[in-house]
Every structure is written in C-alpha cells, then in structure tokens.
Short mmCIF file of C-alpha atoms and ligand atoms in Angstrom, two decimals:
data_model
loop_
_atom_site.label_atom_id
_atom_site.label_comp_id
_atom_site.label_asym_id
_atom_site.label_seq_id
_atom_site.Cartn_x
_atom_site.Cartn_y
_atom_site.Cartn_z
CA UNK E 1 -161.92 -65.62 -117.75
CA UNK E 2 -162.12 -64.63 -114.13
CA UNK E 3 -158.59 -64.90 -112.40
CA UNK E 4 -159.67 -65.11 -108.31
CA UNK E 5 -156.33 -64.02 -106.26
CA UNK E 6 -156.58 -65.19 -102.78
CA UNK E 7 -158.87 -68.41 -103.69
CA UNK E 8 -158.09 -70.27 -101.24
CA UNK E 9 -159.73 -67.67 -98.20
CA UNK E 10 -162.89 -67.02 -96.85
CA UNK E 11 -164.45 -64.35 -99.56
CA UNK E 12 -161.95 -66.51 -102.20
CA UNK E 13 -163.88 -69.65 -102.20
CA UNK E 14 -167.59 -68.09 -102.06
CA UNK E 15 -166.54 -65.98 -105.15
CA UNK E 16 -165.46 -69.31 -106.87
CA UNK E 17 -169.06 -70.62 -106.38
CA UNK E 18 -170.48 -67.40 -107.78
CA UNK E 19 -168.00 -67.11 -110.99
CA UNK E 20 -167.81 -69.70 -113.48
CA UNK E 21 -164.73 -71.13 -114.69
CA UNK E 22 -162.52 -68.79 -112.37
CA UNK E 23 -158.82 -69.43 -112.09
CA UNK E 24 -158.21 -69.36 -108.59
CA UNK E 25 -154.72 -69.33 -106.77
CA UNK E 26 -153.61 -69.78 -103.18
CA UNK E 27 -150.82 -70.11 -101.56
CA UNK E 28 -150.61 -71.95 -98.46
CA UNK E 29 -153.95 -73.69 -98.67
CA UNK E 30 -154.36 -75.73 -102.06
CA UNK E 31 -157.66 -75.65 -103.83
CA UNK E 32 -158.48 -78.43 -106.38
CA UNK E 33 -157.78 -77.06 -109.86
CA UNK E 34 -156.16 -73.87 -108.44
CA UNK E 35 -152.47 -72.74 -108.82
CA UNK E 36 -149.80 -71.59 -106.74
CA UNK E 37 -148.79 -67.99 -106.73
CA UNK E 38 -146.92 -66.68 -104.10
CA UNK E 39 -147.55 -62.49 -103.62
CA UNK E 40 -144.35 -61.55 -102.38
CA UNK E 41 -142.66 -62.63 -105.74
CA UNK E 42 -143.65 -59.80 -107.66
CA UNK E 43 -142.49 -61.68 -111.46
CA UNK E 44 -144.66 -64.52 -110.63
CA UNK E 45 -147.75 -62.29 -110.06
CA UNK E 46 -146.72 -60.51 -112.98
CA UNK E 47 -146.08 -63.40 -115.41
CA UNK E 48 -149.41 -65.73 -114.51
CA UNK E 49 -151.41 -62.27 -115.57
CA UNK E 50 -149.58 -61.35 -118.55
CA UNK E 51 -149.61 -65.39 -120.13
CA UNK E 52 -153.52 -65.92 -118.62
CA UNK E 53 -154.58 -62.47 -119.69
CA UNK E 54 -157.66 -62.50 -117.23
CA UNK E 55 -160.77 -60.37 -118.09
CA UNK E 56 -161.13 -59.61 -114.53
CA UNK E 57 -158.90 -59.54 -111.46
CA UNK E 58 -160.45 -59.99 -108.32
CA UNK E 59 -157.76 -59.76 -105.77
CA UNK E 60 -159.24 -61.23 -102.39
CA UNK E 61 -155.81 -62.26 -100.66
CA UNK E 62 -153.93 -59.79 -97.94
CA UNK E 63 -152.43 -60.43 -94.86
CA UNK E 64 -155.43 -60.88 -92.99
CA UNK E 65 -153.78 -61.51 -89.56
CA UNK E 66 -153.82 -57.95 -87.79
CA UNK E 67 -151.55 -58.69 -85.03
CA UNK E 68 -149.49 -60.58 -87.52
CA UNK E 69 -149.08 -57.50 -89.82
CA UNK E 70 -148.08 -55.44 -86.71
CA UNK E 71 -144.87 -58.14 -86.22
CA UNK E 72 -144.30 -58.62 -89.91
CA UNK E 73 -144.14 -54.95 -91.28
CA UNK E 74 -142.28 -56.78 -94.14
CA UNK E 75 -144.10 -59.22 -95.00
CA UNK E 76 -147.17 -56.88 -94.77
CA UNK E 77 -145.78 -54.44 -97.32
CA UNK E 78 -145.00 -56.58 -99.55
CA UNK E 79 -148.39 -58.65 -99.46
CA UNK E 80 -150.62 -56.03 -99.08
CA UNK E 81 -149.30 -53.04 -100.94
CA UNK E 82 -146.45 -53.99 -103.20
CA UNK E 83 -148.43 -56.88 -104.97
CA UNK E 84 -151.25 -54.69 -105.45
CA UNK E 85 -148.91 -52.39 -107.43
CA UNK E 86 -147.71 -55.57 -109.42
CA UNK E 87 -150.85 -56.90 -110.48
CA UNK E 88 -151.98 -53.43 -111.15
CA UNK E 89 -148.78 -53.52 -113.52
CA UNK E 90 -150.44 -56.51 -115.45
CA UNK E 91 -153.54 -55.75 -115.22
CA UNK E 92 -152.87 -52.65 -117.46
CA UNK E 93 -151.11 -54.50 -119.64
CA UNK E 94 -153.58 -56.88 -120.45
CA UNK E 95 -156.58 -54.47 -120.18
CA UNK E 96 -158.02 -56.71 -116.85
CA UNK E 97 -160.98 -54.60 -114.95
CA UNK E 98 -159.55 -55.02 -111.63
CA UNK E 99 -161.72 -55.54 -108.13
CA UNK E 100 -159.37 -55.18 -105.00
CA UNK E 101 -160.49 -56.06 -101.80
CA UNK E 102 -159.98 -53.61 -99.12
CA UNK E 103 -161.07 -52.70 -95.12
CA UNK E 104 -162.67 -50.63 -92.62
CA UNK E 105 -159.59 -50.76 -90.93
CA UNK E 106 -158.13 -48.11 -93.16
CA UNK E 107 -160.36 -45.91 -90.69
CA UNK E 108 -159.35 -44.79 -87.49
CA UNK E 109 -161.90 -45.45 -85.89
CA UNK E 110 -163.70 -42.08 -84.39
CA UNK E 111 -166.11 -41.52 -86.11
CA UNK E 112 -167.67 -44.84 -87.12
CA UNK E 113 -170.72 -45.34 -90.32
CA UNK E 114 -167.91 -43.84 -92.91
CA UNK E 115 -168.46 -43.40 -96.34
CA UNK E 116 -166.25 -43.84 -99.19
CA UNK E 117 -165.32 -40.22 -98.88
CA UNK E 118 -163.86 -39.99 -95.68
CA UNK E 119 -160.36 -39.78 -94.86
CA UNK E 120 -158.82 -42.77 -94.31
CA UNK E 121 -156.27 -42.50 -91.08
CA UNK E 122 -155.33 -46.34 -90.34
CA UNK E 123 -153.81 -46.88 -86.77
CA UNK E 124 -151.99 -50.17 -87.11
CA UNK E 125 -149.93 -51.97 -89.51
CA UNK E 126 -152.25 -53.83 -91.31
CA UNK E 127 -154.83 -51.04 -92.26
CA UNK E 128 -151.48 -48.72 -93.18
CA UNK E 129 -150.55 -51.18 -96.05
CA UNK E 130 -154.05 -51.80 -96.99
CA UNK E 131 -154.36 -48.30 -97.52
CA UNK E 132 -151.06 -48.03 -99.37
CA UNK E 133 -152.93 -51.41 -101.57
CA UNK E 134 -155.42 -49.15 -102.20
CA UNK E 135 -153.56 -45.95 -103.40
CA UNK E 136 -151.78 -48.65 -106.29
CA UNK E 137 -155.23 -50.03 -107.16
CA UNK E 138 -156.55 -46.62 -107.66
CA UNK E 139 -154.36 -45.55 -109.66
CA UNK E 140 -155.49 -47.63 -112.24
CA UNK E 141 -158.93 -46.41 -114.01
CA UNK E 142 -160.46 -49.36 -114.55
CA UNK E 143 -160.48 -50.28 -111.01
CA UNK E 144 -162.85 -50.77 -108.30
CA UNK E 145 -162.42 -50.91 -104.50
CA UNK E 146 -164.33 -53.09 -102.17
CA UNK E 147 -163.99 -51.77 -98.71
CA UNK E 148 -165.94 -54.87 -95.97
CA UNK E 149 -165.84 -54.90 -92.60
CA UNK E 150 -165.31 -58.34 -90.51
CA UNK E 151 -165.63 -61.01 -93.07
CA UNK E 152 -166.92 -63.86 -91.12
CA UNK E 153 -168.08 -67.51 -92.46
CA UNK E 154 -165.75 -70.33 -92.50
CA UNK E 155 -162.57 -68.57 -90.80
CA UNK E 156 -161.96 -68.86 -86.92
CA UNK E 157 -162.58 -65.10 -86.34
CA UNK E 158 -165.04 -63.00 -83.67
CA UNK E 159 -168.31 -64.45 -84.79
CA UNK E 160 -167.30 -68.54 -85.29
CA UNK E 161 -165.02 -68.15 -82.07
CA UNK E 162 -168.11 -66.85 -80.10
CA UNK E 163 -170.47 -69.48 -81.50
CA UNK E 164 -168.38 -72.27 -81.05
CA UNK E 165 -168.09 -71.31 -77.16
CA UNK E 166 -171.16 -70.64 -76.80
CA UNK E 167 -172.48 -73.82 -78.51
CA UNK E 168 -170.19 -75.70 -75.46
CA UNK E 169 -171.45 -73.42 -72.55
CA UNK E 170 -168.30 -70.80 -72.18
CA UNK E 171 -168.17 -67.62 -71.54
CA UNK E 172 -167.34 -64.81 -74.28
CA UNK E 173 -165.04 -61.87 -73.76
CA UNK E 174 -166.50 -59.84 -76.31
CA UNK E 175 -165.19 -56.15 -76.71
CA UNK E 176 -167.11 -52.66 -76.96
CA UNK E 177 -166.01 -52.31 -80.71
CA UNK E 178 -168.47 -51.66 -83.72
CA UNK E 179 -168.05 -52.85 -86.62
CA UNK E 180 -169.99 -54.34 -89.75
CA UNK E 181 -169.79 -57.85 -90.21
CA UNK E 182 -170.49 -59.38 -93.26
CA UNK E 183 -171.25 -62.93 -94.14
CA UNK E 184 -168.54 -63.99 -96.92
CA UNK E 185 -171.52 -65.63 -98.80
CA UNK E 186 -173.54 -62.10 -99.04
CA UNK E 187 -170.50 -60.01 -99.78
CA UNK E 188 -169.66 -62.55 -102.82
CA UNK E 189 -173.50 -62.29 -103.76
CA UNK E 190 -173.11 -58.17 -103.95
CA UNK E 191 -169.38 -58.10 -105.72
CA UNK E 192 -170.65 -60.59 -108.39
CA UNK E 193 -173.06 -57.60 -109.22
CA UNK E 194 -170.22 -55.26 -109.38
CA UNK E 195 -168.08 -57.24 -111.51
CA UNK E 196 -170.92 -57.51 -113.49
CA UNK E 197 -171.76 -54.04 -113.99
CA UNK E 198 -168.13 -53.15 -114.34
CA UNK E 199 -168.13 -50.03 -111.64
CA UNK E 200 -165.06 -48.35 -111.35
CA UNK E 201 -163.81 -46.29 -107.64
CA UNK E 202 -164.44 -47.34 -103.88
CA UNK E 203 -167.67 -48.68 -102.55
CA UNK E 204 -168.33 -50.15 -99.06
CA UNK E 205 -170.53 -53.53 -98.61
CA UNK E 206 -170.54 -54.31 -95.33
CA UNK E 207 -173.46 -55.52 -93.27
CA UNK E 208 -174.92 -53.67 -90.34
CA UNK E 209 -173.12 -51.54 -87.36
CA UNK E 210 -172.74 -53.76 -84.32
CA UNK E 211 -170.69 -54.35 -81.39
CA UNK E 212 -168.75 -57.28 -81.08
CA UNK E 213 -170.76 -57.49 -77.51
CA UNK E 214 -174.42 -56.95 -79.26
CA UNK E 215 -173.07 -59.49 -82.02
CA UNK E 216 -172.28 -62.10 -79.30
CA UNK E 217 -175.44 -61.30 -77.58
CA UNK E 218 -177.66 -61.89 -80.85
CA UNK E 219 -175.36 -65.67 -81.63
CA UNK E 220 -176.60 -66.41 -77.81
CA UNK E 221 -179.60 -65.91 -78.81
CA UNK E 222 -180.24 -66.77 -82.05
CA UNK E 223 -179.28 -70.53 -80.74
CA UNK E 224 -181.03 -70.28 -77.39
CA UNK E 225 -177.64 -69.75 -75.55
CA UNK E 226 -177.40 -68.20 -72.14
CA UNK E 227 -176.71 -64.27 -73.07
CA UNK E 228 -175.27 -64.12 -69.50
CA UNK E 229 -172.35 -65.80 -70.81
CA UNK E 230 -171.14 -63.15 -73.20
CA UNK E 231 -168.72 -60.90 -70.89
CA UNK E 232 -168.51 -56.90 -71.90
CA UNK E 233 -164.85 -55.98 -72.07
CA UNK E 234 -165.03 -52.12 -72.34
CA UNK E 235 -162.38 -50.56 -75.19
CA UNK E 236 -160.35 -49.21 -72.89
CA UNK E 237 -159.72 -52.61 -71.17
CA UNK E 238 -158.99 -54.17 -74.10
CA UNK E 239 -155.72 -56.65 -74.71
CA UNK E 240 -154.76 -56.71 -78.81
CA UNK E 241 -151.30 -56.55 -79.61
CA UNK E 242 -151.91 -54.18 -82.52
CA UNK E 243 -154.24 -51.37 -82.19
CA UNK E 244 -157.65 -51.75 -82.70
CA UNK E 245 -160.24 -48.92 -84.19
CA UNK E 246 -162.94 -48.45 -81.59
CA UNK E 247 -165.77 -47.87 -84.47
CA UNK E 248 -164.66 -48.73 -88.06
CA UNK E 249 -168.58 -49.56 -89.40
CA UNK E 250 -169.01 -48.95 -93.08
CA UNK E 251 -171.42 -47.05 -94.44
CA UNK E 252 -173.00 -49.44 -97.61
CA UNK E 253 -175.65 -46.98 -98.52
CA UNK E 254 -173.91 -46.37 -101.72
CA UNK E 255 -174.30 -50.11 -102.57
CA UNK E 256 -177.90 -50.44 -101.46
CA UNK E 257 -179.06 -48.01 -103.69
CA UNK E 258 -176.76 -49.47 -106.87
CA UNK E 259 -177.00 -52.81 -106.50
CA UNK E 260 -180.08 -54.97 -106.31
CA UNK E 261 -179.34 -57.65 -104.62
CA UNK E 262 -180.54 -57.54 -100.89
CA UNK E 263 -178.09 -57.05 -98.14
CA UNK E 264 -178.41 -59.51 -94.95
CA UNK E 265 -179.85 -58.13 -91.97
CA UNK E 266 -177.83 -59.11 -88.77
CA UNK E 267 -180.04 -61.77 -88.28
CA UNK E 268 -180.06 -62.95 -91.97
CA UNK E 269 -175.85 -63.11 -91.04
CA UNK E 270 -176.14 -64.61 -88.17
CA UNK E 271 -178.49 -67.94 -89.34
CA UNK E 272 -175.76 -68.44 -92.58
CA UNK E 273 -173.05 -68.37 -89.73
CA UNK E 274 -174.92 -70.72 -87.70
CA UNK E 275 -176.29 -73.33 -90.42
CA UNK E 276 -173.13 -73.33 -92.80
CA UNK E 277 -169.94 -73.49 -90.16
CA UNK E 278 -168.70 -76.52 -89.37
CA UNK E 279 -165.08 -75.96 -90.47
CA UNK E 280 -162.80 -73.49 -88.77
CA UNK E 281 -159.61 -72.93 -90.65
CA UNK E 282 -157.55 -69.72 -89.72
CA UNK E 283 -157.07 -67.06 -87.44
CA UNK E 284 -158.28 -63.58 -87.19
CA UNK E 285 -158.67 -61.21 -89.66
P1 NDP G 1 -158.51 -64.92 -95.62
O1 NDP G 1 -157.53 -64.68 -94.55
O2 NDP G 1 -159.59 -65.92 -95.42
O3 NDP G 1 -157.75 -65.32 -96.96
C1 NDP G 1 -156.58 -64.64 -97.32
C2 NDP G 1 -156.17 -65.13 -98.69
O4 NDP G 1 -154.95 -64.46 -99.03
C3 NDP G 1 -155.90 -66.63 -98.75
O5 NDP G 1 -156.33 -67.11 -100.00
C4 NDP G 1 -154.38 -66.69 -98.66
O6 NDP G 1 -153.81 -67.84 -99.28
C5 NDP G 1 -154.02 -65.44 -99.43
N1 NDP G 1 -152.66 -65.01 -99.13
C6 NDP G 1 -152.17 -64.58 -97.95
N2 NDP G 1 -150.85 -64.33 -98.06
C7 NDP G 1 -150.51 -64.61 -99.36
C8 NDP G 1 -149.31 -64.57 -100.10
N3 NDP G 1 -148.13 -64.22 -99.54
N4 NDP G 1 -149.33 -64.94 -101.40
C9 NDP G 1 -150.50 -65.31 -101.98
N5 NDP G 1 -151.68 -65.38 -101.35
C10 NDP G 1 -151.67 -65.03 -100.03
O7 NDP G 1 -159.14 -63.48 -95.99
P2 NDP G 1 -160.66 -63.08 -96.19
O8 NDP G 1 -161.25 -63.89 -97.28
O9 NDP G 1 -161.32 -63.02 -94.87
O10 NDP G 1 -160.47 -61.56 -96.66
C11 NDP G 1 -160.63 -61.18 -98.01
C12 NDP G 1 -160.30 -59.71 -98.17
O11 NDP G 1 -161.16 -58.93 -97.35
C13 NDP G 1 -158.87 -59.29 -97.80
O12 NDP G 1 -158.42 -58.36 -98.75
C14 NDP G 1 -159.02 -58.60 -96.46
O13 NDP G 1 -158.03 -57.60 -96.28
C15 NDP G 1 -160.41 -58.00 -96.58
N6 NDP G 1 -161.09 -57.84 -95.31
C16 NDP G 1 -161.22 -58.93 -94.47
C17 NDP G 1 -161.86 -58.78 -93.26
C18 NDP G 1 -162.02 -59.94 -92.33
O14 NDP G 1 -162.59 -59.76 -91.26
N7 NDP G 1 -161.56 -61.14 -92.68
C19 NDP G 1 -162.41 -57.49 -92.84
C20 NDP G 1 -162.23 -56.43 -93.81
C21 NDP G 1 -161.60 -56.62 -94.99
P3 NDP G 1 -153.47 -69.20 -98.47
O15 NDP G 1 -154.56 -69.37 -97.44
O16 NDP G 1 -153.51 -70.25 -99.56
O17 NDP G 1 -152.12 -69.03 -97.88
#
C-alpha cells in the first residue's frame, strides 16, 4: 500500500489518480476516504506509519507558501524539515521506500539549468528548510528526492493567476524570473515511473526553462489573449516579501534519459492548464 502525505495538494491529488488504493492524508483540506495527520505532531506521523506499515511513502506536503515560510520560521521547520526526519524515522522502521518531494528553490538562483549535483545555497526561508527536509530524507538509503520547479494545475499560483486575468482582459505583472514549471498532472505521470522502478538519490523533473514574462506571454497566446497585456517587471523591481531566486530552472535531463514517459513541452503545459482549471484553491507556492 501506497501512503500519499500531503493528499490533499496539487501534486497530492494527481498522484492519487495515478496510484491505486493509496492512503492519502491532509490536513486542512479533507479528501473523501483520506485521514487527518497533522505534520507538526511528530508521534502522529510516526504512529499512522508504524500501525499502516506503507510500502511506499510519498511525502508531497510542505509549507508551500514562500512568503508564509519567511513569517513562520517555526512553523516552517517543523513542517518542512522536522517531519521529514520523523517519517524518515518510520519509514526505516517499517522498511517503506520513501519519495520526498523537494524544490528548485533550494538553489540560489545564479546560475539557473542546475543539476542534481550542484550546490544547493537557498536564499529564503522556505528553500532553507526544504533543504534541511532533504538532508533527513537522504539520509535514509532507500530514498529518493524529487526536486520540481513551479507546480502549477489546480492551485492559485503564477500560471492560473495569469490565465484567469487574462481570460477577463487585465493586465499581468509578470516578473523577469526563470523557472521550470511543471504541470502537476505530468510530474505525477513521471514519479509514478520512479516509484515504480524504485530509484534511490535526487532527480529533477521539471518542465522547460521559462520566464514568468515568456510564460504569461505564451497563456496570452495560447487563448488568443492580447500579449500587450502581460507587463515586464524587471528582477530588480520586483516586490516579494521573501527573497526570490532570479533563475532556479531545473535541469531534468537525468529523467529524460531514465524514464520513458514523455515530458510536456511548454505548450503541452500550457493546454492541461488551460482545459483542466476551473477550480482555484490556494495561494502561492
Ligand atoms: P500544495 O500547497 O498544493 O499542497 C501542500 C500539501 O501539504 C497539502 O496537502 C497540505 O494539506 C499539506 N500540508 C501543509 N501543511 C501541513 C501540515 N502542517 N500537516 C500536514 N499536511 C500539511 O503543494 P504542491 O502540491 O504544489 O507541492 C507539492 C510538493 O512540491 C511540495 O513538497 C513542494 O515543496 C514542492 N514544490 C512545489 C512547487 C510549487 O510551485 N507548488 C515548486 C517546487 C516544489 P492541507 O491542504 O490539507 O492543509
């Protein structure tokens, strides 16, 4: 049995459709058949693995909300990082092959395309404890890490925010920061794979380098949209609250070669944003 941590989110829910009688837990959100586990009580976390004893882990849920994570340090830690350790606790226990979910936001940003062997160097809150996730996961061999880059489908982040505007004729701020969005439905498509062939270590699927300005450019026009609308805010200029990498793109070639599933093109991302959103949920992540 497949225990799905973090069921209830974007990648959470398209795994559930992929993997067959998964247990899935949320927290805030309920999902029919699902249960409640809270990550910041670590004996909970501990207990539901130990008395399900799960084949495999897949642990989807963080603190998603970047600015958030820069307010809440706490709360970050101890979602992000310190559950990781606990479920990596378990998990050994048990014998679970574990797949944690991690980010291009562990990069600083620089150098943009990395690969699994770069040094990470996070530059806000949230990509600090991701990291630190990530250290707790690894330490566990039978392990695998699934670094993605902006996750986009049903959640009310870059890509849904800039359609829906652009569906009602407003104008998009969109920021001179790369990136490599993925479609929740492809990234579930390529982890089933991995779960499936049981690989162990880091490995980036992401889709392909973009700006959030080119991104917004392609929506406009992908659904005949006036690319005039979509406003280029250069880097420099821009307003987060937490610090933003300028160019955290993942390189997937790794994946591409191992897996053989086909990754989306930007376009291919683009139409499942556009034909499958009609619910908009949370905020950024
Ligand atoms: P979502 O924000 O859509 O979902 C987050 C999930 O985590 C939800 O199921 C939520 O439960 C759960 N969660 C949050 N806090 C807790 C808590 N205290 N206890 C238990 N569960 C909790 O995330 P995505 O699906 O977009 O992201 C999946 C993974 O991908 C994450 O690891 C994220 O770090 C990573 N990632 C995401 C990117 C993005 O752009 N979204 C980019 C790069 C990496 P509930 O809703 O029920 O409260």
């Amino acid at each position: 049995m497949a225990l799905i941590i973090g069921g209830s989110g974007q990648l959470g829910r398209e795994l559930a459709k992929r993997l067959e009688g998964a247990l899935l837990t949320y927290n805030t959100t309920p999902v029919e058949g699902g249960v409640k586990l809270d990550l910041t009580d670590p004996l909970a976390v501990e207990d539901l693995i130990i008395k399900r004893r799960p084949s495999v882990i897949v642990n989807t849920a963080a603190y998603t909300d970047v600015d958030g994570c820069e307010d809440n340090r706490e709360l970050a830690y101890r979602v992000n990082t310190l559950a990781v350790k606990h479920i990596v606790r378990a998990a050994r226990l048990v014998g679970s092959y574990l797949v944690h979910v991690s980010t291009d936001y562990v990069f600083d940003g620089e150098k943009g395309d990395y690969r699994e062997d770069d040094t990470p160097s996070p530059i806000n809150h949230y990509g600090l404890t991701k990291l630190l996730g990530e250290a707790y996961a690894s330490s566990y061999d039978d392990a695998l890490i699934v670094r993605t880059s902006g996750v986009f489908g049903q959640k009310n982040n870059f890509p849904l925010v800039a359609l829906q505007k652009l569906r009602r004729g407003e104008r998009v701020e969109a920021v001179e920061m790369w990136y490599s969005p993925i479609h929740a439905s492809n990234l579930a498509t390529a982890m089933v794979e991995l779960i499936k062939r049981r690989l162990t270590g880091v490995i980036h699927v992401a889709g392909e380098r973009v700006s959030r300005y080119e991104l917004a450019q392609a929506i406009a026009k992908h659904i005949g949209a006036d690319p005039e609308l979509v406003v280029r805010i250069p880097y420099t200029q821009a307003r987060f609250k937490a610090r933003r990498p300028m160019d955290s793109s993942l390189n997937s070639q790794k994946a591409k070669t191992m897996l053989r599933q086909p990754f989306n093109t930007l376009e291919e991302n683009i139409r499942a944003l556009v034909h499958n959103t009609s619910v908009a949920t949370h905020s950024e992540g």
